[in-house]
Amino acid sequence: MSTYERIYEVVRQIPKGKVTTYGNVADLAELYGKARLVGYALYQVDKDSDIPWHRVINAKGEISYSPLRRGMDYLQRNLLENEGIEFSAEGKINLNKYKW
DNA sequence: GTAATGACCCGTC
DNA sequence: GGACGGGCCATTA
């Protein structure tokens, strides 16, 4: 569980209106090369949690959807847009502008 | 303890 | 970030 807490703490530090990638989170959490763990950790984050999991995206600047979270897929985008982050037509985020 | 799983990343083509 | 393949490792059953 300590590993997950690392990740959660990093994610919690992401300022509003910014996004970051899994690899970046992994680095900040000192989990170099273990980006999968970040995704796995966020996978079990509950929506009631205070963790802005929606601000974490993949290296391409796109939202990584989960089959298990289908139905909530639109929610992530909605939350980000609600924070002032804009999506391109492809649903991608301009990392040059919004990357943390 | 073994085996399977998973929102991914990176080097190379 | 175009497509492909290999690998990293914690968590769960």
Short mmCIF file of C-alpha atoms (C1' of nucleotides) in Angstrom, two decimals:
data_model
loop_
_atom_site.label_atom_id
_atom_site.label_comp_id
_atom_site.label_asym_id
_atom_site.label_seq_id
_atom_site.Cartn_x
_atom_site.Cartn_y
_atom_site.Cartn_z
CA MET A 1 0.00 0.00 0.00
CA SER A 2 2.92 2.32 0.50
CA THR A 3 3.54 2.37 -3.20
CA TYR A 4 0.05 3.50 -3.89
CA GLU A 5 0.24 6.21 -1.29
CA ARG A 6 3.32 7.53 -3.08
CA ILE A 7 1.30 7.81 -6.23
CA TYR A 8 -1.72 9.26 -4.55
CA GLU A 9 0.29 11.96 -2.90
CA VAL A 10 1.83 13.01 -6.16
CA VAL A 11 -1.50 13.07 -7.92
CA ARG A 12 -2.93 15.12 -5.11
CA GLN A 13 -0.30 17.76 -5.75
CA ILE A 14 -1.35 18.38 -9.30
CA PRO A 15 -2.66 21.92 -9.43
CA LYS A 16 -6.05 22.63 -10.84
CA GLY A 17 -6.11 23.36 -14.51
CA LYS A 18 -3.02 21.22 -15.18
CA VAL A 19 -2.50 17.67 -16.24
CA THR A 20 0.39 15.26 -16.16
CA THR A 21 1.34 11.95 -17.64
CA TYR A 22 1.74 8.58 -16.02
CA GLY A 23 5.44 8.60 -16.57
CA ASN A 24 5.73 11.98 -14.95
CA VAL A 25 3.78 10.85 -11.94
CA ALA A 26 5.91 7.76 -11.72
CA ASP A 27 9.01 9.91 -11.70
CA LEU A 28 7.73 12.24 -9.03
CA ALA A 29 6.71 9.26 -6.97
CA GLU A 30 10.19 7.85 -7.47
CA LEU A 31 8.84 4.87 -9.29
CA TYR A 32 11.02 5.20 -12.32
CA GLY A 33 9.96 2.92 -15.11
CA LYS A 34 6.90 1.73 -13.29
CA ALA A 35 4.30 3.81 -15.00
CA ARG A 36 2.00 0.82 -15.04
CA LEU A 37 1.74 0.96 -11.33
CA VAL A 38 0.46 4.48 -11.58
CA GLY A 39 -2.31 3.42 -13.88
CA TYR A 40 -3.04 0.45 -11.73
CA ALA A 41 -3.20 2.58 -8.64
CA LEU A 42 -5.54 5.06 -10.24
CA TYR A 43 -7.65 2.21 -11.40
CA GLN A 44 -8.75 1.43 -7.91
CA VAL A 45 -9.12 5.01 -6.79
CA ASP A 46 -12.68 5.59 -5.85
CA LYS A 47 -14.59 8.47 -7.32
CA ASP A 48 -15.33 9.66 -3.81
CA SER A 49 -11.66 10.02 -3.17
CA ASP A 50 -10.03 13.43 -3.03
CA ILE A 51 -7.55 12.41 -5.67
CA PRO A 52 -7.81 14.21 -9.01
CA TRP A 53 -7.25 11.06 -11.01
CA HIS A 54 -8.75 12.72 -14.04
CA ARG A 55 -5.69 14.95 -14.34
CA VAL A 56 -3.48 12.00 -15.05
CA ILE A 57 -3.30 10.98 -18.68
CA ASN A 58 -1.05 8.91 -20.88
CA ALA A 59 2.10 10.06 -22.65
CA LYS A 60 0.20 10.96 -25.77
CA GLY A 61 -1.83 13.57 -23.99
CA GLU A 62 -4.98 11.56 -24.28
CA ILE A 63 -7.28 10.18 -21.71
CA SER A 64 -6.76 6.54 -20.99
CA TYR A 65 -10.08 4.90 -20.68
CA SER A 66 -10.79 1.77 -18.81
CA PRO A 67 -13.21 -0.93 -19.80
CA LEU A 68 -14.21 -1.27 -16.20
CA ARG A 69 -15.00 2.38 -15.99
CA ARG A 70 -17.12 2.55 -19.08
CA GLY A 71 -20.04 4.76 -18.39
CA MET A 72 -17.79 7.13 -16.53
CA ASP A 73 -15.57 7.72 -19.50
CA TYR A 74 -17.26 10.97 -20.33
CA LEU A 75 -16.94 12.10 -16.73
CA GLN A 76 -13.18 12.46 -16.86
CA ARG A 77 -13.37 14.72 -19.83
CA ASN A 78 -16.15 16.65 -18.25
CA LEU A 79 -14.15 17.22 -15.10
CA LEU A 80 -11.16 18.44 -17.04
CA GLU A 81 -13.17 20.79 -19.15
CA ASN A 82 -14.70 22.06 -15.99
CA GLU A 83 -11.23 23.07 -14.85
CA GLY A 84 -10.52 25.00 -17.98
CA ILE A 85 -8.65 22.34 -19.88
CA GLU A 86 -9.54 22.19 -23.53
CA PHE A 87 -9.71 19.12 -25.69
CA SER A 88 -8.92 18.91 -29.33
CA ALA A 89 -11.37 17.34 -31.72
CA GLU A 90 -9.58 14.05 -31.20
CA GLY A 91 -10.08 14.30 -27.49
CA LYS A 92 -6.44 15.06 -26.94
CA ILE A 93 -5.03 17.58 -24.54
CA ASN A 94 -2.39 20.11 -25.49
CA LEU A 95 0.42 19.02 -23.21
CA ASN A 96 2.61 21.93 -24.20
CA LYS A 97 0.07 24.15 -22.61
CA TYR A 98 -1.36 22.13 -19.77
CA LYS A 99 1.39 19.80 -18.75
CA TRP A 100 2.29 20.34 -15.15
"C1'" DG B 1 4.56 -19.56 -3.46
"C1'" DT B 2 2.93 -19.47 -8.38
"C1'" DA B 3 0.17 -17.38 -12.04
"C1'" DA B 4 -2.52 -13.92 -14.06
"C1'" DT B 5 -3.71 -9.06 -14.57
"C1'" DG B 6 -3.28 -4.12 -15.59
"C1'" DA B 7 -5.81 3.78 -17.02
"C1'" DC B 8 1.59 2.36 -19.50
"C1'" DC B 9 6.54 3.67 -21.45
"C1'" DC B 10 10.41 3.42 -24.41
"C1'" DG B 11 13.42 2.13 -28.22
"C1'" DT B 12 13.26 0.90 -32.81
"C1'" DC B 13 11.26 0.42 -37.56
"C1'" DG C 1 2.85 9.59 -30.99
"C1'" DG C 2 2.48 6.53 -36.85
"C1'" DA C 3 3.03 1.27 -35.75
"C1'" DC C 4 5.28 -2.98 -33.19
"C1'" DG C 5 7.36 -5.54 -29.54
"C1'" DG C 6 9.40 -6.17 -25.07
"C1'" DG C 7 9.61 -5.14 -20.31
"C1'" DC C 8 9.02 -3.10 -15.95
"C1'" DC C 9 6.50 -4.46 -11.05
"C1'" DA C 10 2.80 -4.27 -7.30
"C1'" DT C 11 -1.67 -6.28 -6.34
"C1'" DT C 12 -4.97 -10.03 -6.29
"C1'" DA C 13 -6.68 -14.78 -6.59
#
